[in-house]
XYZ file of C-alpha atoms in Angstrom:
593
model
C 51.076 23.671 41.631
C 53.107 26.286 39.409
C 53.591 29.552 40.130
C 51.632 30.327 36.713
C 48.303 28.610 38.158
C 48.497 30.276 41.154
C 49.032 33.583 40.545
C 45.935 33.170 37.353
C 43.525 31.390 40.011
C 44.719 34.730 41.913
C 43.794 36.951 38.699
C 40.111 35.995 37.767
C 39.205 34.791 41.361
C 38.509 31.841 40.935
C 37.691 29.598 44.184
C 38.911 26.524 42.584
C 39.533 23.655 45.316
C 42.384 21.297 44.884
C 41.670 17.639 45.568
C 40.281 16.155 48.269
C 39.570 17.317 51.570
C 42.562 16.331 54.616
C 42.025 16.890 58.317
C 45.281 16.751 60.201
C 46.770 14.930 62.639
C 44.433 15.469 66.085
C 43.599 19.308 64.054
C 39.680 19.082 65.604
C 40.164 21.446 68.273
C 37.307 23.546 70.221
C 38.271 27.320 70.178
C 39.570 26.773 73.399
C 42.818 25.340 74.012
C 41.905 22.197 76.270
C 42.791 17.813 75.414
C 41.607 16.601 71.572
C 41.189 13.652 74.116
C 37.855 15.957 75.943
C 36.506 16.614 72.571
C 34.170 18.961 70.938
C 31.001 20.280 73.064
C 27.454 20.609 72.024
C 26.826 23.811 71.174
C 30.849 25.556 70.984
C 32.933 26.894 68.651
C 36.067 24.339 67.202
C 38.172 24.490 64.451
C 39.510 22.587 61.653
C 43.254 22.482 60.580
C 43.947 20.192 56.926
C 44.542 21.138 53.447
C 42.421 21.629 50.721
C 39.289 21.538 52.914
C 38.141 24.898 50.784
C 38.438 28.025 48.493
C 42.315 29.386 48.184
C 40.673 32.720 49.450
C 39.631 32.520 52.611
C 35.021 33.073 52.670
C 33.865 34.063 55.928
C 30.015 34.334 56.605
C 27.454 36.660 57.724
C 25.556 36.154 60.917
C 23.633 33.751 60.530
C 25.828 31.660 60.418
C 24.605 28.727 57.547
C 25.265 25.411 57.307
C 27.093 25.496 53.340
C 30.184 28.039 52.261
C 30.872 27.630 48.591
C 29.838 23.833 48.258
C 31.855 22.451 51.681
C 30.401 21.197 54.598
C 31.907 19.318 58.380
C 29.678 16.922 58.944
C 28.826 15.159 62.755
C 28.423 12.435 62.366
C 26.915 10.096 65.473
C 28.373 6.770 65.901
C 25.903 4.620 67.950
C 23.291 5.682 66.280
C 24.273 6.591 63.005
C 22.212 10.373 63.379
C 23.984 13.023 60.488
C 24.026 16.742 61.757
C 25.871 19.201 59.445
C 27.760 22.221 61.711
C 27.963 25.866 61.444
C 29.941 27.614 59.224
C 31.097 30.775 59.900
C 34.751 30.423 57.746
C 36.108 28.285 55.130
C 39.095 28.556 53.838
C 41.430 25.593 52.131
C 43.837 25.360 55.096
C 41.211 26.030 58.163
C 37.241 25.618 58.390
C 36.142 27.943 61.882
C 32.094 26.516 62.602
C 29.801 25.911 65.529
C 28.315 22.191 66.593
C 24.405 22.842 66.457
C 23.283 22.336 70.110
C 21.017 19.563 68.755
C 24.138 17.160 68.334
C 23.802 13.894 69.655
C 26.903 13.166 72.700
C 28.674 10.310 72.659
C 31.313 8.577 69.993
C 30.997 10.766 66.821
C 33.229 10.771 63.363
C 33.694 14.251 61.108
C 34.446 15.034 57.612
C 34.997 17.315 55.383
C 32.437 17.594 52.218
C 33.730 19.932 49.253
C 33.228 20.022 45.307
C 36.211 17.983 44.612
C 35.181 15.284 47.525
C 34.789 14.605 51.127
C 37.939 13.946 53.526
C 38.160 10.678 55.642
C 36.031 9.966 58.689
C 38.225 11.416 61.730
C 36.913 10.121 65.293
C 35.923 12.473 68.150
C 34.267 12.828 70.850
C 31.069 15.221 71.158
C 30.014 16.039 74.773
C 27.620 18.405 76.457
C 29.945 20.488 78.075
C 34.193 20.481 78.136
C 34.618 23.565 79.684
C 36.879 25.854 78.177
C 39.294 29.238 79.087
C 39.793 31.069 75.787
C 43.896 32.326 75.215
C 45.583 35.098 73.511
C 47.570 32.563 71.917
C 45.185 29.528 71.261
C 48.227 26.818 73.001
C 47.209 25.622 77.087
C 48.524 27.300 79.665
C 48.910 30.176 78.299
C 47.293 34.158 78.645
C 43.515 34.395 79.193
C 41.631 36.826 76.574
C 40.103 39.048 78.504
C 38.285 42.536 78.973
C 38.935 45.346 82.106
C 35.262 46.246 82.664
C 35.178 49.745 83.309
C 31.864 51.829 83.415
C 31.483 55.063 80.507
C 34.462 53.554 78.401
C 35.287 51.402 76.272
C 37.433 47.789 77.607
C 40.773 47.330 78.256
C 42.243 44.150 76.731
C 44.012 42.497 79.646
C 48.020 41.505 78.681
C 51.031 42.768 81.060
C 51.922 45.832 80.494
C 48.303 45.907 80.916
C 47.274 43.986 83.785
C 44.314 43.545 86.144
C 43.550 45.611 89.040
C 42.152 44.209 92.705
C 38.796 44.836 92.617
C 38.229 44.902 88.683
C 35.587 43.374 86.543
C 36.428 41.021 84.382
C 35.304 39.404 81.588
C 37.052 36.492 79.668
C 36.441 34.745 76.471
C 36.057 30.903 77.068
C 33.757 27.776 75.282
C 32.258 24.745 76.096
C 29.545 25.673 78.359
C 26.850 22.953 77.107
C 23.748 23.575 73.726
C 21.033 26.339 74.277
C 17.480 26.933 73.503
C 18.215 28.963 70.290
C 19.382 28.718 67.064
C 23.382 28.446 66.833
C 24.313 29.910 63.949
C 21.716 33.178 64.920
C 23.592 36.204 66.946
C 24.072 35.241 70.729
C 22.530 36.701 72.890
C 22.649 36.715 76.845
C 22.260 32.526 77.881
C 22.789 31.186 81.424
C 24.224 28.390 81.410
C 26.315 27.276 84.259
C 25.233 27.597 87.654
C 27.515 26.938 90.409
C 30.852 28.369 89.556
C 34.116 29.258 90.141
C 37.040 30.954 88.768
C 39.917 29.904 90.792
C 42.790 32.192 90.680
C 46.124 32.023 91.964
C 43.870 29.228 94.686
C 42.075 31.189 95.743
C 37.829 30.212 94.214
C 35.765 33.173 93.201
C 32.056 33.024 92.480
C 30.736 33.787 89.228
C 28.162 36.803 88.389
C 27.997 34.972 85.175
C 28.632 32.082 83.178
C 27.525 31.316 79.549
C 26.290 32.429 76.047
C 28.387 35.778 75.450
C 26.314 38.114 73.795
C 27.612 38.808 70.596
C 30.226 36.541 69.623
C 28.437 33.326 68.050
C 29.689 30.326 69.201
C 31.030 31.172 72.723
C 30.711 31.517 76.363
C 31.232 34.530 78.583
C 32.905 34.486 82.105
C 31.908 37.475 83.883
C 33.800 37.648 87.906
C 34.770 40.060 90.111
C 38.315 40.720 91.853
C 38.580 41.190 95.384
C 39.716 44.188 97.062
C 42.742 41.984 98.404
C 43.534 38.100 99.042
C 44.111 37.542 95.120
C 48.243 36.552 94.672
C 49.716 39.669 92.507
C 51.738 38.937 89.366
C 52.273 38.234 85.364
C 51.684 35.066 86.585
C 48.875 33.493 87.773
C 46.805 30.431 87.403
C 43.816 30.585 86.388
C 40.979 27.276 85.279
C 36.559 27.767 85.745
C 35.505 24.574 88.211
C 31.444 24.381 88.121
C 30.475 20.789 89.914
C 33.909 17.964 89.220
C 34.410 19.757 85.766
C 37.815 21.979 85.009
C 38.880 24.162 82.452
C 41.542 23.635 80.698
C 44.671 25.758 82.405
C 44.976 29.591 81.084
C 47.148 32.618 83.602
C 45.599 36.461 84.383
C 48.683 39.213 84.786
C 47.189 41.279 88.197
C 49.230 44.330 89.587
C 49.559 46.625 92.772
C 46.568 49.456 92.194
C 49.598 51.566 91.911
C 51.637 49.367 88.980
C 50.965 49.661 84.988
C 52.885 46.328 84.423
C 52.995 43.126 86.198
C 55.499 41.891 88.556
C 57.258 39.055 87.194
C 58.826 37.228 89.905
C 61.564 37.583 88.685
C 61.624 35.894 85.549
C 61.289 39.493 84.096
C 61.824 42.832 84.779
C 58.991 45.308 84.254
C 61.834 47.393 81.361
C 61.691 43.141 79.682
C 57.805 43.341 79.398
C 58.186 46.330 78.490
C 60.039 46.243 75.243
C 58.355 42.678 74.652
C 55.054 44.495 74.517
C 56.659 47.085 72.243
C 57.358 44.325 69.488
C 60.779 43.812 69.856
C 63.114 40.977 71.269
C 64.894 39.952 74.496
C 67.266 37.215 75.777
C 67.036 35.762 79.270
C 69.410 33.430 81.169
C 67.549 30.868 82.887
C 69.270 27.412 84.328
C 68.072 25.196 87.016
C 70.372 22.033 89.119
C 67.571 19.196 89.994
C 68.441 17.086 93.306
C 65.501 14.704 93.267
C 64.987 10.476 94.302
C 61.714 9.236 92.963
C 60.022 6.368 94.325
C 57.669 4.373 92.099
C 55.377 1.343 92.163
C 56.475 -0.729 88.639
C 54.246 -4.478 88.527
C 54.361 -5.369 91.937
C 57.748 -3.779 92.429
C 59.037 -0.606 94.799
C 62.115 0.976 92.012
C 64.270 4.427 93.433
C 65.499 6.205 91.426
C 67.485 9.462 91.447
C 67.847 12.758 89.463
C 71.475 15.061 89.553
C 71.332 17.241 86.644
C 71.428 20.722 85.190
C 70.286 22.689 81.962
C 69.036 25.901 80.799
C 69.313 28.404 78.199
C 69.446 31.392 76.721
C 66.111 32.022 75.805
C 64.837 34.711 73.333
C 61.426 35.542 74.089
C 59.362 37.887 72.174
C 55.708 38.691 72.745
C 54.413 35.298 72.094
C 56.740 33.518 74.128
C 55.376 35.479 76.598
C 52.112 35.293 76.774
C 52.322 31.357 76.186
C 53.541 31.030 79.528
C 57.201 30.631 78.608
C 58.778 32.837 80.649
C 58.144 30.874 83.909
C 62.269 30.674 86.027
C 62.927 28.119 88.151
C 62.684 30.939 91.655
C 59.319 32.328 89.979
C 56.627 31.864 92.768
C 53.414 31.026 91.637
C 51.028 31.190 95.012
C 53.519 30.970 97.160
C 50.096 30.082 101.038
C 48.317 28.228 97.972
C 47.531 25.706 95.670
C 45.926 25.612 92.315
C 44.587 22.472 90.994
C 45.313 21.750 86.425
C 43.017 18.833 84.056
C 45.470 17.591 82.137
C 43.875 15.695 79.532
C 45.576 13.278 77.227
C 49.201 13.001 76.875
C 51.532 16.341 75.599
C 50.938 15.177 72.507
C 47.329 15.861 72.547
C 48.363 19.883 73.470
C 49.521 22.447 70.427
C 52.320 23.896 71.464
C 55.807 27.272 71.652
C 59.140 26.405 72.622
C 61.540 29.808 73.217
C 64.343 28.849 70.867
C 67.988 29.481 73.323
C 70.809 31.373 71.400
C 74.781 29.894 71.062
C 76.899 30.533 74.268
C 79.318 28.076 73.303
C 79.522 24.248 72.999
C 80.397 23.950 76.925
C 79.190 25.333 80.056
C 80.719 24.362 83.147
C 79.704 24.590 86.803
C 82.290 24.648 89.635
C 80.305 24.398 93.249
C 81.816 23.452 96.488
C 84.954 20.143 97.638
C 85.991 20.735 94.402
C 82.929 19.418 92.432
C 83.607 21.394 88.563
C 81.124 19.450 85.825
C 80.071 20.138 82.596
C 76.560 21.319 80.802
C 76.953 20.732 77.026
C 74.990 22.249 73.852
C 72.167 20.444 73.020
C 70.900 20.705 68.933
C 68.340 23.052 70.137
C 70.778 24.767 71.922
C 69.328 24.025 74.988
C 72.803 23.013 77.833
C 72.618 19.405 80.195
C 74.870 17.569 82.503
C 74.076 14.719 84.113
C 75.759 14.357 86.816
C 75.025 10.734 88.156
C 71.530 10.160 87.142
C 70.096 6.674 86.125
C 67.846 8.400 83.953
C 68.651 10.246 81.681
C 68.314 14.171 81.446
C 64.755 15.978 80.843
C 65.438 19.764 80.401
C 63.044 22.096 79.145
C 60.282 21.761 81.959
C 58.149 25.598 82.620
C 54.807 25.164 82.736
C 53.513 22.707 85.068
C 51.278 21.364 82.679
C 55.149 20.574 81.283
C 56.665 19.654 84.050
C 53.680 16.981 84.960
C 53.979 15.243 81.895
C 57.582 15.751 81.797
C 57.325 13.348 85.291
C 55.409 10.811 83.694
C 57.551 9.955 81.044
C 60.740 10.571 83.773
C 58.435 7.872 86.025
C 57.963 4.983 83.442
C 60.883 5.663 81.135
C 62.735 4.845 84.459
C 60.637 2.455 85.372
C 60.827 0.049 82.629
C 63.975 0.798 82.087
C 65.471 -0.526 85.167
C 61.621 -2.978 85.791
C 63.540 -6.068 87.349
C 67.404 -4.257 89.667
C 66.685 -4.366 93.210
C 67.759 -1.547 94.752
C 71.028 -2.516 95.701
C 71.719 -3.213 91.772
C 71.210 0.471 90.241
C 73.873 2.608 88.676
C 75.924 4.525 90.657
C 74.534 8.849 91.325
C 77.116 11.401 92.847
C 77.188 12.005 95.974
C 74.902 14.197 96.667
C 76.056 18.078 96.125
C 76.950 20.043 99.064
C 75.195 23.026 100.108
C 77.262 26.725 99.641
C 78.002 28.421 96.285
C 78.055 27.305 92.882
C 79.539 28.945 90.019
C 78.343 28.530 86.445
C 80.494 30.189 83.661
C 80.853 29.640 79.608
C 83.531 31.128 76.934
C 81.472 33.201 74.394
C 79.358 32.104 71.313
C 78.122 32.758 69.046
C 75.702 35.511 70.137
C 76.683 34.917 74.483
C 79.664 37.045 75.038
C 81.985 35.411 78.521
C 80.174 34.637 81.416
C 80.333 33.950 85.131
C 77.067 33.660 86.869
C 77.055 32.331 91.208
C 73.989 30.391 93.692
C 74.081 29.565 96.115
C 72.934 26.788 97.452
C 70.601 26.047 100.455
C 70.882 23.711 103.019
C 68.200 21.086 101.345
C 65.057 20.219 103.229
C 63.903 16.567 104.337
C 60.992 15.528 103.697
C 60.545 13.928 107.046
C 56.563 12.375 106.211
C 56.790 10.783 103.377
C 56.543 6.791 104.564
C 53.973 7.476 105.940
C 51.795 9.527 102.856
C 50.908 5.887 100.948
C 46.853 5.832 100.187
C 45.491 9.988 100.034
C 42.217 9.829 101.642
C 40.811 12.755 99.339
C 37.575 13.907 101.508
C 40.554 15.281 104.199
C 42.792 17.647 104.029
C 46.031 15.901 103.413
C 49.332 17.190 106.141
C 53.023 17.577 104.414
C 55.720 18.233 106.407
C 59.718 18.833 106.731
C 61.991 19.847 108.115
C 62.749 23.642 107.664
C 64.001 25.274 105.329
C 66.484 28.204 104.949
C 63.697 31.083 104.925
C 64.221 32.844 101.306
C 64.076 29.241 100.191
C 60.104 28.304 98.692
C 59.138 24.091 98.327
C 56.291 23.269 96.645
C 54.573 20.183 96.676
C 52.686 18.958 93.711
C 49.923 16.103 93.369
C 49.559 13.901 90.323
C 46.470 11.510 89.620
C 46.024 9.463 85.984
C 42.199 8.115 86.643
C 38.594 7.381 85.696
C 36.946 11.104 85.833
C 32.380 11.348 85.619
C 32.171 12.670 81.958
C 35.046 12.486 80.478
C 35.052 10.057 77.344
C 39.083 8.516 78.507
C 40.754 8.629 81.776
C 42.510 11.997 82.398
C 44.964 13.325 85.179
C 44.717 16.351 87.387
C 47.906 18.724 89.099
C 47.156 20.774 91.602
C 50.170 22.785 93.518
C 50.860 23.936 96.828
C 53.511 26.597 97.804
C 55.009 27.363 101.211
C 58.425 29.228 102.470
C 60.159 26.791 102.680
C 60.570 27.511 106.769
C 57.030 26.631 107.201
C 58.116 23.410 107.887
C 54.854 21.908 106.010
C 51.290 22.882 104.318
C 47.482 21.447 104.516
C 46.313 20.609 101.164
C 42.513 21.088 101.596
C 40.317 17.831 100.754
C 38.644 20.598 97.970
C 41.890 20.607 95.999
C 41.196 16.573 96.931
C 38.070 16.145 95.552
C 38.907 16.906 92.239
C 41.849 14.183 92.020
C 40.844 11.503 89.896
C 40.990 8.615 91.806
C 43.410 6.050 91.059
C 45.053 2.335 90.804
C 42.887 -0.308 90.104
C 43.689 0.201 86.940
C 45.976 0.278 84.268
C 46.141 3.848 82.679
C 46.057 5.359 86.641
C 48.932 6.895 88.633
C 48.650 8.784 91.278
C 52.134 11.186 92.046
C 53.472 12.687 94.948
C 55.955 15.361 95.619
C 57.993 18.016 97.572
C 60.711 19.651 96.551
C 62.808 22.721 97.202
C 63.831 25.248 95.577
C 65.191 28.993 95.617
C 63.902 32.512 95.250
C 65.280 35.755 92.715
C 67.870 36.825 93.791
C 69.696 34.463 94.154
C 70.856 32.966 91.334
C 69.954 35.848 89.421
C 72.211 37.356 86.667
C 72.689 39.278 83.258
C 75.306 37.881 80.880
C 77.304 40.087 77.787
C 76.078 39.847 73.748
C 77.928 39.432 71.088
C 78.336 42.819 69.720
C 77.199 44.553 72.470
C 74.221 45.368 75.558
C 74.092 42.479 77.111
C 70.632 39.547 78.269
C 67.680 41.017 81.031
C 68.223 39.572 84.328
C 68.053 36.191 84.310
C 68.243 33.347 86.338
C 69.668 29.364 88.052
C 67.996 27.703 90.361
C 68.051 24.330 92.215
C 65.998 21.680 93.300
C 66.020 19.018 95.624
C 63.725 16.734 97.432
C 61.464 13.871 96.076
C 58.632 12.577 94.866
C 56.770 9.008 95.178
C 54.082 6.485 93.843
C 50.968 7.421 96.019
C 47.532 6.465 95.053
C 44.120 8.673 95.538
C 41.320 7.326 97.105
C-alpha cells in the first residue's frame, strides 16, 4: 500500500481491512508459552498472529467480551463432530487477535479460522484440551521470568524482578493459564473459582503446596497461583526453576528470582554481578563473556546398533544483554549452579520449532580466538556469522554452540544424538574418526588480539581432574517406580555434577509424544546422588516406538570464581565479569519403564 493511502486511512479513522486474513505458521498460542503442540485449553486465553486479521488500528473490547468485534470472528470447529463455536474476543487488530476459548468447546482435534468482512482464513489445525497448564512469563517466552506479584499486607503488590526479588516467607501471586473450563460465562468479568485440587508448585526442586489454583479474579481468561514460600529450605538465586504440577501434568518451565531477606538484588551465581543486574534493570545494556570447553562421550542406540561418539569442542561469545534477554533466561552461563542438591523437571513438547525463542547478540572480538593448554595443546575458535566463536577439537560430530537454558540443552542433545546416529549408522566403533587426545587437567588460557567491539584480552581457567561415572554400564532400564542411584568417583570440591534425564514418549492426555527433562545436581566430591521416584514418575515411558527415546547424562562442571574474567572494550571501559566453563562427562541411551 502507498504511503498516501496509509495516511488517508489514518486521517479519516477508517478501520478498513486489506485482503483475506492469514494465520501465521504455528501462530495460534495460549497465553502462557507452552508448546504449540499442546494446543489450547477450554476456558483459557489465547492469541493469534498473522496478517489482515482485523482493522489497522487495534480495537479493544469492554467486558463482557463479545464474540465479534468490527466484523471479526474466530471460529473453532471440532473435527470429529463438526460442532462450531465462536471464541470470545478481547482485542482484534491487523496482525494479532486476543481471545478466550469458550469453556463449552469440545475437546479434541479441531480447526481455527478467522472471519472478517474481507474474507475467511484457511483453517488451521489445533488441539483443544481440557487443560494445558501454563505459567505466563514476562517476555512471553518459555523458560523466562514468571509474571509474578509479591503480595504484602496493607500495601500494593510488588512486581517480582531481579532487583525486587521474593524473599523466604513471601506470598506470591503467579499469572497462569490453561487450568480448564469454568461454570460461568468466559466473557464475563472473572471471579474466584478454584480449578485444580492438590496442585504443587515445584520451586528449585522443592514441591510447595498451592494455596489457590484457579481463575484469576479480575483477569478474564487467565488463572492464578497463590503460594507461600517457606522461611527456609529454598534455593536462592536469580534463576530458580519453577513449574506447576497437578496429577501427571506439568506446566511449562519458568523461573523466579529469590534472595535472602537482607538482599535487594538476587544472586546470579556468577553469571552477572549485582551491578550488572541493576544496570540492565535501569535500561542499560551490558556485555558479558561466556565460553565453554566440552569433553563428553555418548552411547546411542540406533536401529539395533550401539553407536558411540565423542565430542571435544569449545564455543562462546561476548554477549550483549538487555532486560529482555535477562528476563528470557539467556544469562545462564556455564558454572552457574541452579539447584545444588535438588532436582527440577521441565516439559519439552514437540521440537524447538514449537517455541518462540530469544537470542542474545554477540560482539566482535576478532576473527580468531586461541586456547593454549597443558602439554603444548593449542586450538582456535573461529568467528561465526552470528559472532559466536566455535572450535572443534576433533569431534566426530559438528559443534553445537549456544546451550543456555535447560530446554535448549535438551533440544541440542536430541539433535546432536540423532544427527550423529544418522551420519554414523552402519559404522562400528572401531571405524569412528580419530579424535583429539583427552584434555589434560591444568591451566588453559583464552586470548584474542581484539576486534570491532572487544579489545585484546587474556583469561585463564583451571581444568580439574575429571570424574568417572562408575555405574554407567549397569543403568539401562530405569524403573520409574523406584529411586535411581547415580555414582561417580569423587571430584574437585569446587566442581558440580549435573545428572540429566531426558524421556520422549506418550503421556496420558497429550495429543502426541512429548519430552520431559529432569536435572539434579550435587557437589562433585559427593560421589553420587539419588533421583527420587517422585521425579522419575513424571517421565514418559520410552522404548517400543519410533518416536520415543531416553537419555541419561552425568556431566561435571566448574563454578565461579574459577574461569571468571573481564575483557576491555574498544573505546574504553570493560565487560562485566563473565565465565569460562568446562563440562566433562558422558551420556547414554536408556529406557524409562
